[in-house]
Short mmCIF file of C-alpha atoms in Angstrom, two decimals:
data_model
loop_
_atom_site.label_atom_id
_atom_site.label_comp_id
_atom_site.label_asym_id
_atom_site.label_seq_id
_atom_site.Cartn_x
_atom_site.Cartn_y
_atom_site.Cartn_z
CA MET A 103 0.00 0.00 0.00
CA ALA A 104 3.01 2.27 0.20
CA TRP A 105 2.92 2.80 -3.54
CA ALA A 106 -0.70 3.99 -3.29
CA THR A 107 0.21 6.51 -0.59
CA ASP A 108 3.13 7.80 -2.66
CA PHE A 109 0.88 8.04 -5.72
CA ILE A 110 -1.73 10.09 -3.83
CA HIS A 111 1.00 12.33 -2.38
CA ASN A 112 2.51 12.90 -5.82
CA CYS A 113 -0.92 13.68 -7.28
CA ARG A 114 -1.52 16.27 -4.57
CA ASN A 115 1.85 17.90 -5.22
CA TRP A 116 1.19 17.87 -8.97
CA THR A 117 -2.24 19.47 -8.41
CA ARG A 118 -0.76 22.18 -6.20
CA GLY A 119 1.96 22.86 -8.74
CA LEU A 120 -0.62 23.09 -11.51
CA LYS A 121 -2.69 25.57 -9.49
CA ARG A 122 0.40 27.68 -8.85
CA SER A 123 1.33 27.60 -12.53
CA LEU A 124 -2.16 28.63 -13.60
CA ALA A 125 -2.49 31.35 -10.98
CA PRO A 126 -1.28 34.79 -12.07
CA SER A 127 1.88 36.07 -10.52
CA PRO A 128 1.60 38.95 -8.03
CA VAL A 129 3.38 41.19 -10.53
CA ALA A 130 0.89 40.26 -13.24
CA ALA A 131 -1.94 40.81 -10.75
CA THR A 132 -0.51 44.22 -9.93
CA GLU A 133 -0.34 45.07 -13.62
CA ALA A 134 -3.94 43.91 -14.07
CA ALA A 135 -4.96 46.11 -11.15
CA GLN A 136 -3.17 49.05 -12.78
CA PHE A 137 -5.06 48.49 -16.02
CA GLN A 138 -8.30 48.21 -14.06
CA ALA A 139 -7.55 51.51 -12.33
CA LEU A 140 -6.79 53.05 -15.73
CA ARG A 141 -10.15 51.82 -17.03
CA ARG A 142 -11.89 53.38 -14.05
CA ARG A 143 -10.15 56.71 -14.56
CA LEU A 144 -11.02 56.76 -18.25
CA LEU A 145 -14.63 55.80 -17.52
CA LEU A 146 -14.88 58.39 -14.76
CA SER A 147 -13.50 61.10 -17.04
CA PHE A 148 -15.94 60.08 -19.77
CA LEU A 149 -18.88 60.14 -17.36
CA VAL A 150 -17.85 63.52 -15.96
CA VAL A 151 -17.75 64.98 -19.46
CA MET A 152 -21.09 63.41 -20.40
CA SER A 153 -22.71 64.53 -17.15
CA THR A 154 -21.43 68.06 -17.68
CA VAL A 155 -22.76 68.15 -21.25
CA VAL A 156 -26.14 66.71 -20.25
CA GLY A 157 -26.39 69.01 -17.24
CA LEU A 158 -25.51 72.14 -19.19
CA GLY A 159 -27.90 71.12 -21.97
CA SER A 160 -30.71 70.61 -19.44
CA ILE A 161 -30.04 73.97 -17.82
CA VAL A 162 -30.03 75.73 -21.19
CA ALA A 163 -33.27 73.99 -22.21
CA ILE A 164 -35.01 74.94 -18.96
CA GLU A 165 -33.80 78.53 -19.10
CA PHE A 166 -34.87 78.84 -22.74
CA LEU A 167 -38.33 77.47 -21.90
CA ILE A 168 -38.69 79.83 -18.92
CA TYR A 169 -37.66 82.79 -21.06
CA ASN A 170 -40.14 81.94 -23.82
CA LEU A 171 -43.02 81.26 -21.43
CA TYR A 172 -42.52 84.53 -19.58
CA GLN A 173 -42.14 86.41 -22.85
CA GLN A 174 -45.49 85.04 -24.02
CA LEU A 175 -47.09 85.83 -20.67
CA ASP A 176 -45.76 89.40 -20.67
CA GLN A 177 -47.04 89.90 -24.21
CA GLN A 178 -50.49 88.69 -23.18
CA LEU A 179 -50.50 90.96 -20.14
CA LEU A 180 -49.39 93.93 -22.25
CA VAL A 181 -52.16 93.39 -24.82
CA LEU A 182 -54.77 93.07 -22.06
CA ALA A 183 -53.43 96.14 -20.26
CA GLN A 184 -53.54 98.25 -23.42
CA ALA A 185 -57.08 97.08 -24.14
CA ALA A 186 -58.18 97.80 -20.57
CA GLY A 187 -56.51 101.21 -20.68
CA HIS A 188 -59.06 102.39 -23.24
CA SER A 189 -61.78 101.95 -20.60
CA LEU A 190 -59.92 103.97 -17.94
CA GLU A 191 -61.79 107.22 -18.70
CA ALA A 192 -65.19 105.53 -18.68
CA ILE A 193 -64.41 103.78 -15.40
CA GLU A 194 -63.34 107.06 -13.80
CA GLU A 195 -66.67 108.63 -14.77
CA ALA A 196 -68.63 105.60 -13.57
CA HIS A 197 -66.70 105.64 -10.30
CA GLU A 198 -67.50 109.31 -9.68
CA GLU A 199 -71.16 108.86 -10.59
CA GLN A 200 -71.55 105.77 -8.44
CA PHE A 201 -70.02 107.22 -5.32
CA ASP A 202 -71.69 110.65 -5.75
CA ASN A 203 -75.08 108.89 -5.64
CA ASP A 204 -73.95 106.93 -2.64
CA SER A 205 -72.98 110.19 -0.88
CA ASP A 206 -76.43 111.78 -1.52
CA GLU A 207 -78.19 108.71 -0.20
CA ASP A 208 -76.02 108.76 2.91
CA ASP A 209 -76.86 112.44 3.52
CA ARG A 210 -80.62 111.76 3.33
CA ARG A 211 -80.27 108.82 5.68
CA GLN A 212 -78.33 110.90 8.18
CA GLU A 213 -80.89 113.77 7.99
CA LYS A 214 -83.77 111.40 8.68
CA GLU A 215 -81.94 109.90 11.64
CA ARG A 216 -81.10 113.35 12.97
CA ALA A 217 -84.82 114.37 12.90
CA LYS A 218 -85.74 111.21 14.72
CA GLN A 219 -83.21 111.93 17.41
CA GLU A 220 -84.47 115.49 17.79
CA ARG A 221 -88.05 114.29 18.35
CA LYS A 222 -86.81 111.86 20.90
CA ALA A 223 -84.84 114.58 22.65
CA LYS A 224 -87.93 116.87 22.70
CA LYS A 225 -90.00 114.20 24.44
CA GLN A 226 -87.22 113.71 26.90
CA ARG A 227 -87.15 117.43 27.78
CA GLU A 228 -90.94 117.43 28.38
CA ARG A 229 -90.55 114.59 30.77
CA GLU A 230 -87.76 116.36 32.55
CA GLN A 231 -90.07 119.31 33.22
CA GLU A 232 -92.60 116.96 34.83
CA LEU A 233 -89.93 115.53 37.08
CA ASP A 234 -88.56 118.83 38.38
CA ASP A 235 -90.00 118.14 41.86
CA GLU A 236 -88.22 114.88 42.32
CA ASP A 237 -85.35 114.48 44.82
CA GLU A 238 -81.67 114.86 44.13
CA ASP A 239 -81.21 111.20 43.26
CA LYS A 240 -83.73 111.52 40.45
CA ASP A 241 -81.91 114.63 39.21
CA GLU A 242 -78.71 112.65 39.07
CA TYR A 243 -80.53 109.93 37.18
CA GLU A 244 -81.82 112.48 34.70
CA ASP A 245 -78.31 113.85 34.23
CA LYS A 246 -77.13 110.38 33.33
CA ASN A 247 -79.93 109.96 30.85
CA GLU A 248 -79.10 113.30 29.32
CA ASP A 249 -75.45 112.28 28.93
CA LYS A 250 -76.55 109.06 27.32
CA ASN A 251 -78.86 110.88 24.95
CA GLN A 252 -76.09 113.24 24.02
CA ALA A 253 -73.83 110.31 23.18
CA ASP A 254 -76.58 108.79 21.04
CA GLN A 255 -76.94 112.05 19.20
CA ASN A 256 -73.21 112.21 18.51
CA GLN A 257 -73.26 108.64 17.27
CA ALA A 258 -76.23 109.36 15.01
CA LYS A 259 -74.49 112.39 13.63
CA ASN A 260 -71.61 110.20 12.45
CA PHE A 261 -73.76 107.24 11.36
CA ASN A 262 -72.60 105.34 8.28
CA THR A 263 -70.07 107.94 7.24
CA ASP A 264 -67.26 105.39 7.10
CA ARG A 265 -69.34 102.82 5.19
CA PRO A 266 -67.30 99.90 6.55
CA ASN A 267 -69.06 97.23 4.52
CA ALA A 268 -69.02 99.06 1.20
CA PRO A 269 -65.81 99.15 -0.90
CA ASP A 270 -64.69 102.45 -2.32
CA PHE A 271 -64.01 100.90 -5.74
CA LEU A 272 -66.08 99.19 -8.41
CA ASP A 273 -66.03 95.39 -8.09
CA ASP A 274 -67.29 92.44 -10.16
CA ARG A 275 -70.96 93.16 -9.35
CA PHE A 276 -70.67 96.54 -11.01
CA PHE A 277 -69.32 95.04 -14.26
CA GLU A 278 -72.07 92.45 -14.64
CA GLY A 279 -74.11 93.23 -17.74
CA ARG A 280 -72.46 96.60 -18.29
CA GLN A 281 -71.92 97.41 -21.97
CA ASP A 282 -71.17 101.10 -21.49
CA LEU A 283 -67.61 100.32 -20.35
CA ARG A 284 -66.51 99.06 -23.74
CA PRO A 285 -63.47 100.94 -25.09
CA ARG A 286 -64.24 104.23 -26.72
CA LEU A 287 -62.89 105.22 -30.10
CA ASP A 288 -59.92 107.46 -29.39
CA ASN A 289 -58.43 107.79 -32.90
CA ASP A 290 -54.99 106.65 -31.67
CA GLY A 291 -54.37 104.51 -34.75
CA ASP A 292 -54.68 101.08 -33.08
CA LEU A 293 -57.52 98.61 -32.98
CA ASP A 294 -59.64 99.03 -29.87
CA ILE A 295 -60.49 95.46 -28.79
CA PRO A 296 -62.77 95.05 -25.75
CA TRP A 297 -60.71 93.90 -22.80
CA GLN A 298 -63.63 91.65 -21.79
CA SER A 299 -62.88 89.57 -24.91
CA LEU A 300 -59.21 89.19 -23.97
CA GLN A 301 -59.45 88.53 -20.26
CA GLN A 302 -59.01 84.93 -19.14
CA PRO A 303 -60.34 83.29 -15.96
CA ASP A 304 -56.91 83.22 -14.31
CA GLN A 305 -56.31 86.96 -14.87
CA GLY A 306 -57.26 90.06 -12.94
CA VAL A 307 -57.50 93.69 -14.12
CA GLU A 308 -57.25 96.75 -11.84
CA TRP A 309 -57.73 100.43 -12.72
CA PHE A 310 -56.12 103.21 -10.67
CA ASP A 311 -56.34 106.98 -10.90
CA ALA A 312 -53.31 109.25 -11.22
CA ARG A 313 -52.86 109.31 -7.43
CA GLY A 314 -52.75 105.51 -7.26
CA LYS A 315 -56.25 105.11 -5.80
CA LEU A 316 -58.03 101.92 -6.83
CA LEU A 317 -61.06 102.74 -9.00
CA ALA A 318 -62.23 99.31 -10.11
CA ARG A 319 -61.12 95.76 -10.60
CA GLN A 320 -62.37 92.76 -12.53
CA GLY A 321 -61.39 89.12 -12.09
CA ARG A 322 -60.44 86.72 -9.33
CA ILE A 323 -56.66 87.09 -9.04
CA PHE A 324 -55.13 90.22 -7.55
CA PRO A 325 -51.67 90.83 -6.04
CA ALA A 326 -51.21 91.69 -2.39
CA TRP A 327 -48.45 94.25 -2.94
CA PRO A 328 -49.38 97.94 -3.25
CA LEU A 329 -49.20 99.91 -6.46
CA ALA A 330 -45.88 101.64 -7.00
CA PRO A 331 -45.53 104.74 -9.21
CA ILE A 332 -44.36 103.74 -12.68
CA ALA A 333 -42.35 106.17 -14.78
CA GLN A 334 -41.58 103.90 -17.73
CA PRO A 335 -44.16 104.14 -20.53
CA GLN A 336 -43.77 100.43 -21.25
CA GLY A 337 -44.73 99.58 -17.68
CA ALA A 338 -43.09 97.46 -15.00
CA ILE A 339 -43.20 93.77 -14.09
CA ALA A 340 -43.66 92.49 -10.54
CA GLN A 341 -43.78 88.87 -9.46
CA ASP A 342 -43.92 86.56 -6.47
CA GLN A 343 -44.07 82.78 -6.25
CA GLN A 344 -47.63 82.56 -7.59
CA LEU A 345 -48.50 85.77 -9.47
CA ARG A 346 -46.97 87.98 -12.14
CA SER A 347 -48.34 91.45 -12.84
CA LEU A 348 -47.74 94.21 -15.36
CA THR A 349 -48.46 97.81 -14.37
CA THR A 350 -48.83 100.24 -17.27
CA PRO A 351 -49.30 104.04 -17.00
CA PHE A 352 -51.68 105.84 -19.38
CA TYR A 353 -51.44 109.49 -20.41
CA ASP A 354 -53.82 112.01 -21.94
CA GLY A 355 -52.22 112.58 -25.31
CA GLU A 356 -54.42 115.56 -26.20
CA LYS A 357 -52.63 117.80 -23.73
CA GLN A 358 -49.06 119.06 -23.91
CA PRO A 359 -47.19 117.99 -21.95
CA PRO A 360 -49.08 114.69 -21.60
CA ARG A 361 -50.98 114.40 -18.33
CA LEU A 362 -51.00 111.15 -16.38
CA ARG A 363 -54.52 109.77 -16.44
CA GLY A 364 -54.02 106.65 -14.34
CA TYR A 365 -52.67 103.10 -14.21
CA VAL A 366 -53.84 99.67 -15.26
CA ARG A 367 -52.43 96.63 -13.51
CA VAL A 368 -52.98 93.22 -15.08
CA THR A 369 -52.19 90.09 -13.06
CA GLU A 370 -52.06 86.42 -14.01
CA SER A 371 -51.26 83.24 -12.12
CA ILE A 372 -47.99 81.53 -13.02
CA ASP A 373 -49.03 78.11 -11.74
CA SER A 374 -49.24 76.82 -15.31
CA ILE A 375 -45.70 78.02 -16.03
CA ASN A 376 -44.38 76.46 -12.83
CA SER A 377 -46.15 73.22 -13.71
CA ALA A 378 -44.64 73.23 -17.22
CA ILE A 379 -41.17 73.89 -15.82
CA GLN A 380 -41.59 71.12 -13.27
CA GLN A 381 -42.73 68.67 -15.93
CA LEU A 382 -39.80 69.60 -18.14
CA GLY A 383 -37.39 69.23 -15.22
CA THR A 384 -38.79 65.79 -14.41
CA GLY A 385 -38.53 64.72 -18.03
CA LEU A 386 -34.99 66.00 -18.33
CA ALA A 387 -33.99 64.29 -15.07
CA ILE A 388 -35.35 60.95 -16.28
CA GLY A 389 -33.81 61.43 -19.72
CA SER A 390 -30.48 62.47 -18.23
CA GLY A 391 -30.46 59.43 -15.97
CA LEU A 392 -31.12 57.15 -18.91
CA ALA A 393 -28.46 58.94 -20.96
CA ILE A 394 -25.88 58.61 -18.17
CA GLY A 395 -26.78 54.93 -17.74
CA LEU A 396 -26.37 54.21 -21.44
CA SER A 397 -23.17 56.27 -21.45
CA THR A 398 -21.83 54.18 -18.58
CA ILE A 399 -22.52 50.95 -20.43
CA GLY A 400 -21.04 52.35 -23.62
CA GLY A 401 -18.07 53.78 -21.74
CA LEU A 402 -17.29 50.41 -20.17
CA TRP A 403 -17.30 48.78 -23.59
CA LEU A 404 -15.24 51.57 -25.16
CA THR A 405 -12.59 51.59 -22.42
CA ARG A 406 -12.16 47.85 -22.63
CA GLN A 407 -11.92 47.94 -26.40
CA SER A 408 -9.49 50.86 -26.36
CA LEU A 409 -7.18 49.29 -23.75
CA ARG A 410 -7.03 45.85 -25.30
CA PRO A 411 -4.37 46.86 -27.86
CA ILE A 412 -2.31 48.43 -25.07
CA GLU A 413 -2.57 45.30 -22.92
CA ALA A 414 -1.62 43.18 -25.92
CA SER A 415 1.38 45.43 -26.55
CA PHE A 416 2.50 45.03 -22.94
CA ARG A 417 2.23 41.26 -23.19
CA LYS A 418 4.19 41.24 -26.45
CA LEU A 419 6.80 43.53 -24.91
CA ARG A 420 7.23 41.20 -21.93
CA GLN A 421 7.49 38.22 -24.24
CA PHE A 422 9.98 40.02 -26.46
CA THR A 423 12.10 40.98 -23.45
CA ALA A 424 12.13 37.40 -22.23
CA ASP A 425 12.89 35.97 -25.65
CA ALA A 426 15.58 38.55 -26.42
CA SER A 427 17.23 38.04 -23.05
CA HIS A 428 17.19 34.30 -23.49
CA GLU A 429 18.60 34.49 -27.03
CA LEU A 430 21.35 36.90 -26.00
CA ARG A 431 22.67 34.68 -23.24
CA GLY A 432 24.26 32.26 -25.68
CA PRO A 433 26.22 34.76 -27.80
CA LEU A 434 27.36 36.69 -24.74
CA THR A 435 28.51 33.52 -23.04
CA ALA A 436 30.45 32.55 -26.18
CA ILE A 437 32.12 35.98 -26.38
CA ARG A 438 33.03 35.93 -22.71
CA THR A 439 34.41 32.39 -22.94
CA SER A 440 36.50 33.29 -25.98
CA VAL A 441 37.94 36.33 -24.25
CA GLU A 442 38.76 34.32 -21.13
CA VAL A 443 40.51 31.67 -23.25
CA MET A 444 42.58 34.35 -24.97
CA GLN A 445 43.41 35.93 -21.61
CA SER A 446 44.56 32.56 -20.30
CA HIS A 447 47.39 32.62 -22.91
CA PRO A 448 48.90 36.09 -22.56
CA GLU A 449 51.98 35.08 -24.53
CA ARG A 450 49.85 34.83 -27.65
CA ILE A 451 48.38 38.32 -27.23
CA ASP A 452 49.93 41.47 -28.52
CA PRO A 453 50.66 43.72 -25.52
CA ALA A 454 48.71 46.49 -27.22
CA ASP A 455 45.58 44.29 -27.21
CA VAL A 456 45.62 43.32 -23.52
CA ALA A 457 43.68 46.41 -22.43
CA LYS A 458 41.20 45.94 -25.25
CA LEU A 459 40.51 42.34 -24.23
CA ALA A 460 40.01 43.45 -20.63
CA ALA A 461 37.51 46.09 -21.76
CA ILE A 462 35.68 43.50 -23.87
CA HIS A 463 35.58 41.12 -20.90
CA ASN A 464 34.14 43.79 -18.59
CA ALA A 465 31.57 44.95 -21.15
CA THR A 466 30.52 41.37 -21.78
CA GLY A 467 30.09 40.84 -18.06
CA GLN A 468 27.91 43.94 -17.77
CA MET A 469 25.80 42.89 -20.75
CA THR A 470 25.43 39.39 -19.33
CA GLN A 471 24.28 40.80 -16.00
CA LEU A 472 21.82 43.13 -17.76
CA VAL A 473 20.41 40.23 -19.79
CA GLU A 474 20.05 38.12 -16.64
CA ASP A 475 18.25 40.98 -14.91
CA LEU A 476 15.88 41.50 -17.83
CA LEU A 477 15.18 37.78 -18.00
CA LEU A 478 14.45 37.68 -14.27
CA LEU A 479 12.03 40.61 -14.58
CA ALA A 480 10.33 38.97 -17.55
CA ARG A 481 9.89 35.77 -15.55
CA GLN A 482 8.46 37.71 -12.63
CA ASP A 483 5.96 39.38 -14.96
CA THR A 484 4.92 36.14 -16.69
CA PRO A 485 2.14 34.21 -14.89
CA GLY A 486 3.32 30.80 -13.74
CA ALA A 487 6.94 31.34 -14.78
CA THR A 488 8.17 31.57 -11.18
CA ALA A 489 5.83 28.97 -9.65
CA HIS A 490 8.40 27.06 -7.58
CA PRO A 491 7.76 25.40 -4.21
CA ARG A 492 8.12 27.83 -1.33
CA GLN A 493 9.77 26.88 1.94
CA SER A 494 10.22 28.30 5.38
CA ILE A 495 13.29 30.54 5.49
CA ASP A 496 15.19 31.59 8.60
CA LEU A 497 15.54 35.25 7.71
CA PRO A 498 18.38 36.13 10.18
CA GLU A 499 20.47 33.22 8.85
CA LEU A 500 19.95 34.35 5.24
CA LEU A 501 20.83 37.96 6.06
CA GLU A 502 23.93 36.97 8.09
CA SER A 503 25.21 34.95 5.16
CA LEU A 504 24.54 37.89 2.86
CA ILE A 505 26.36 40.30 5.18
CA GLU A 506 29.39 38.01 5.29
CA THR A 507 29.45 38.02 1.50
CA TYR A 508 29.57 41.84 1.37
CA ALA A 509 31.84 42.26 4.42
CA ASP A 510 35.08 42.35 2.41
CA ARG A 511 33.66 44.92 -0.01
CA ALA A 512 32.53 47.11 2.89
CA ALA A 513 35.97 46.87 4.46
CA VAL A 514 37.65 47.90 1.21
CA GLN A 515 35.29 50.91 0.91
CA GLN A 516 35.89 51.74 4.61
CA ILE A 517 32.18 51.43 5.41
CA GLU A 518 30.91 50.04 8.71
CA LEU A 519 28.52 47.14 8.09
CA ALA A 520 26.36 46.27 11.11
CA SER A 521 23.26 44.20 11.76
CA GLU A 522 20.50 43.66 14.31
CA LEU A 523 18.69 40.41 13.52
CA PRO A 524 16.13 39.00 15.98
CA PRO A 525 14.46 35.67 15.07
CA ALA A 526 11.95 35.76 12.21
CA SER A 527 10.76 33.36 9.51
CA VAL A 528 9.14 33.89 6.14
CA LEU A 529 7.84 31.63 3.39
CA GLY A 530 9.54 32.01 0.03
CA GLU A 531 12.29 31.09 -2.40
CA PRO A 532 15.78 31.46 -0.90
CA LEU A 533 17.51 32.44 -4.14
CA LEU A 534 14.99 35.17 -4.91
CA LEU A 535 15.10 36.58 -1.37
CA TRP A 536 18.90 36.47 -1.53
CA ARG A 537 18.70 38.49 -4.72
CA LEU A 538 16.19 40.90 -3.16
CA PHE A 539 18.26 41.80 -0.10
CA GLY A 540 21.50 41.54 -2.07
CA ASN A 541 20.34 44.24 -4.48
CA LEU A 542 19.35 46.54 -1.61
CA LEU A 543 22.62 45.97 0.24
CA ASP A 544 24.64 46.45 -2.95
CA ASN A 545 22.77 49.69 -3.61
CA ALA A 546 23.47 50.95 -0.08
CA LEU A 547 27.21 50.20 -0.34
CA LYS A 548 27.41 51.70 -3.81
CA TYR A 549 26.06 55.12 -2.74
CA THR A 550 27.63 55.39 0.73
CA PRO A 551 30.98 57.22 0.87
CA ALA A 552 33.99 56.07 2.87
CA GLY A 553 33.54 56.45 6.62
CA GLY A 554 29.81 55.89 6.34
CA ARG A 555 27.65 53.22 7.88
CA VAL A 556 25.25 50.58 6.56
CA TRP A 557 23.20 48.39 8.86
CA VAL A 558 20.53 45.74 8.43
CA VAL A 559 17.74 45.57 11.03
CA ILE A 560 14.83 43.16 11.47
CA LEU A 561 12.01 44.94 13.30
CA PRO A 562 9.84 43.09 15.84
CA ILE A 563 6.78 41.37 14.36
CA GLY A 564 3.65 43.43 15.00
CA ARG A 565 -0.01 42.53 15.30
CA ASP A 566 -0.35 42.47 11.52
CA ARG A 567 1.98 39.43 11.42
CA GLN A 568 4.38 41.14 9.02
CA VAL A 569 8.18 40.94 9.05
CA ARG A 570 9.90 44.24 8.31
CA VAL A 571 13.56 44.41 7.31
CA GLU A 572 15.23 47.81 7.11
CA ILE A 573 18.47 48.47 5.23
CA ARG A 574 19.75 51.87 6.27
CA ASP A 575 22.74 53.85 5.08
CA THR A 576 24.36 57.24 5.57
CA GLY A 577 24.94 57.76 1.87
CA ILE A 578 24.15 60.54 -0.57
CA GLY A 579 20.39 60.09 -0.26
CA ILE A 580 17.69 60.63 -2.86
CA ALA A 581 16.10 63.91 -3.83
CA PRO A 582 12.37 64.20 -2.95
CA ALA A 583 11.52 64.73 -6.62
CA ASP A 584 13.19 61.41 -7.52
CA LEU A 585 11.55 59.23 -4.85
CA PRO A 586 8.47 58.31 -6.95
CA GLN A 587 10.79 57.01 -9.73
CA VAL A 588 13.15 54.95 -7.59
CA PHE A 589 11.60 51.60 -8.53
CA ASP A 590 11.14 52.40 -12.23
CA ARG A 591 13.06 50.16 -14.59
CA LEU A 592 16.34 51.48 -16.02
CA TRP A 593 16.10 54.60 -13.83
CA ARG A 594 19.23 55.97 -12.18
CA ALA A 595 19.56 59.09 -10.05
CA ASP A 596 23.28 59.51 -10.82
CA ARG A 597 23.59 58.23 -14.39
CA VAL A 598 27.28 59.07 -14.80
CA ARG A 599 28.28 57.28 -11.62
CA SER A 600 26.00 54.32 -12.34
CA HIS A 601 27.53 53.77 -15.79
CA ARG A 602 31.01 54.10 -14.34
CA GLU A 603 30.30 51.53 -11.62
CA GLY A 604 28.45 49.15 -13.90
CA GLY A 605 24.92 49.84 -12.73
CA SER A 606 22.02 48.93 -15.02
CA GLY A 607 19.17 50.65 -13.20
CA LEU A 608 17.29 47.37 -12.72
CA GLY A 609 18.36 46.41 -9.19
CA LEU A 610 15.53 48.15 -7.31
CA SER A 611 12.98 47.11 -9.93
CA ILE A 612 14.01 43.49 -9.48
CA ALA A 613 13.84 43.86 -5.69
CA GLN A 614 10.32 45.26 -5.92
CA ALA A 615 9.20 42.50 -8.31
CA ILE A 616 10.55 39.80 -5.97
CA ALA A 617 8.89 41.41 -2.94
CA ARG A 618 5.54 41.52 -4.74
CA SER A 619 5.92 37.90 -5.84
CA HIS A 620 6.18 37.06 -2.11
CA GLN A 621 3.05 39.12 -1.31
CA GLY A 622 5.20 41.86 0.17
CA GLN A 623 6.27 45.38 -0.68
CA ILE A 624 9.20 47.80 -0.51
CA THR A 625 9.05 51.39 0.66
CA VAL A 626 11.76 54.01 0.86
CA ARG A 627 12.35 57.17 2.80
CA SER A 628 15.36 59.34 2.20
CA GLN A 629 16.90 62.75 2.76
CA LEU A 630 19.41 64.25 0.40
CA ASN A 631 23.02 64.03 1.69
CA GLN A 632 21.84 62.27 4.87
CA GLY A 633 21.02 58.74 3.79
CA SER A 634 18.23 56.37 2.84
CA CYS A 635 16.20 53.61 4.43
CA PHE A 636 14.61 50.81 2.39
CA THR A 637 11.94 48.80 4.25
CA VAL A 638 10.96 45.33 2.99
CA THR A 639 7.66 43.99 4.37
CA LEU A 640 6.94 40.25 4.06
CA PRO A 641 4.27 38.01 5.63
CA ALA A 642 5.59 36.27 8.72
CA PHE A 643 5.58 32.47 8.76
CA ALA A 644 4.75 30.53 11.91
CA PRO A 645 6.48 27.12 11.97
CA ASN A 646 3.39 25.40 13.39
CA SER A 647 1.03 26.83 10.76
CA LYS A 648 0.20 25.09 7.49
CA PRO A 649 1.90 26.90 4.58
CA VAL A 650 -0.38 28.31 1.93
CA PRO A 651 0.90 27.97 -1.67
CA LEU A 652 1.76 31.38 -3.10
#
């Protein structure tokens, strides 16, 4: 049965390896996330532009409708006011006649009441003569009655002079059945149309004299604000939330200079306009929502279609980099081997060619390293290309071995190399992590002058179960403007020095790619001429926990 157990174990390992090979690498996942973020930005920009266009179009449409509706309303009010103005003279005469008759009737009523009060007072005096012999209390009583009678007389004298229940203007009852208030022919050159034919149920007409006194009104809608003197011949517009009125002055053109005859104020409800605007706003809101929804769907499709060629170009570029790096390894290895063979027989070399062969050997070494770096980056970017079994790594042991490797170089450069390495374990590939921390340590030694210090520190594991390794130096530092570009490929802050020392500008990019492939990250903080600190964050691995395939 041992063979069956081994077979099952091998199948499980093969299945895990297949899953790792099919799963996208963290670098590829990061690139996919970057493309997804780019799609979102493009879609958001497209939607902002579309929303702005739709919003501005809706505002223009509503404002244009409001302008046209109010223009039509003002034209209707003006026509009605001009028609009603022709009846101003007739209404003034009717007003005077009506209230002159009312005044005569009031005088007769007051005279009749006054005679009645006088007869009553005469009877009261006769009774007072009969009661002359009464005692002092009765005299006092009579005095009170006399005072009361005097008050009644004073009240009768002022009876009904204020006419509290009667308006001092002509109302709707006065206009019923009246045909004598039709506009009179005034030979002013325009067509005199009866205002009764133009007035609508939701309109009100008011006539005022030259002093602003209300003479008459017709209709059901009247404004609450008082009449203001109008100097403009074309009139003035007033409005609140429900009513809109036009007040027009009228002059007697037969006299020079023209004399103000009075005013006509025409009022109409704007509920219909508000309702039309509300309906238009609702329709535009629904239409805009549908337009934005369709634009969103179309924008998603367009952004995906537009970015597909770019994604394909990136994939082809990665494949080309990997293929080119792989193809260049052979010729470079052949050149380097040939040069080394020639250098192994110096007696066969012309002394003048020794320096040239050394330069060729160094250049070949740099090109080989560059090709290896490009190939490593291409493998990190390719899904499944780096799917190797991960194992628990004692991080202090790996870093101590790395420090011993660079100790001689640090001593030659007169740089103090120190470490502070408490216990910590991570899950990963030893060779890749060696390359990760080796690149960071090489970078620190490269840009730290003699007499400086470089130290490697493992920070205590926090609650987030993350291991943080800091590589600090007292080197030249990085300018704040260059910090965002530190991990870009083929980027170098000091290009002259990097070329002189053999730098390719891929070390930090490789370190970042390896950290991401281990579900970690690298951050940097630096001050110019004071030093830098690179922090590598990796998930901590507990020996008793079951490892999860990366």
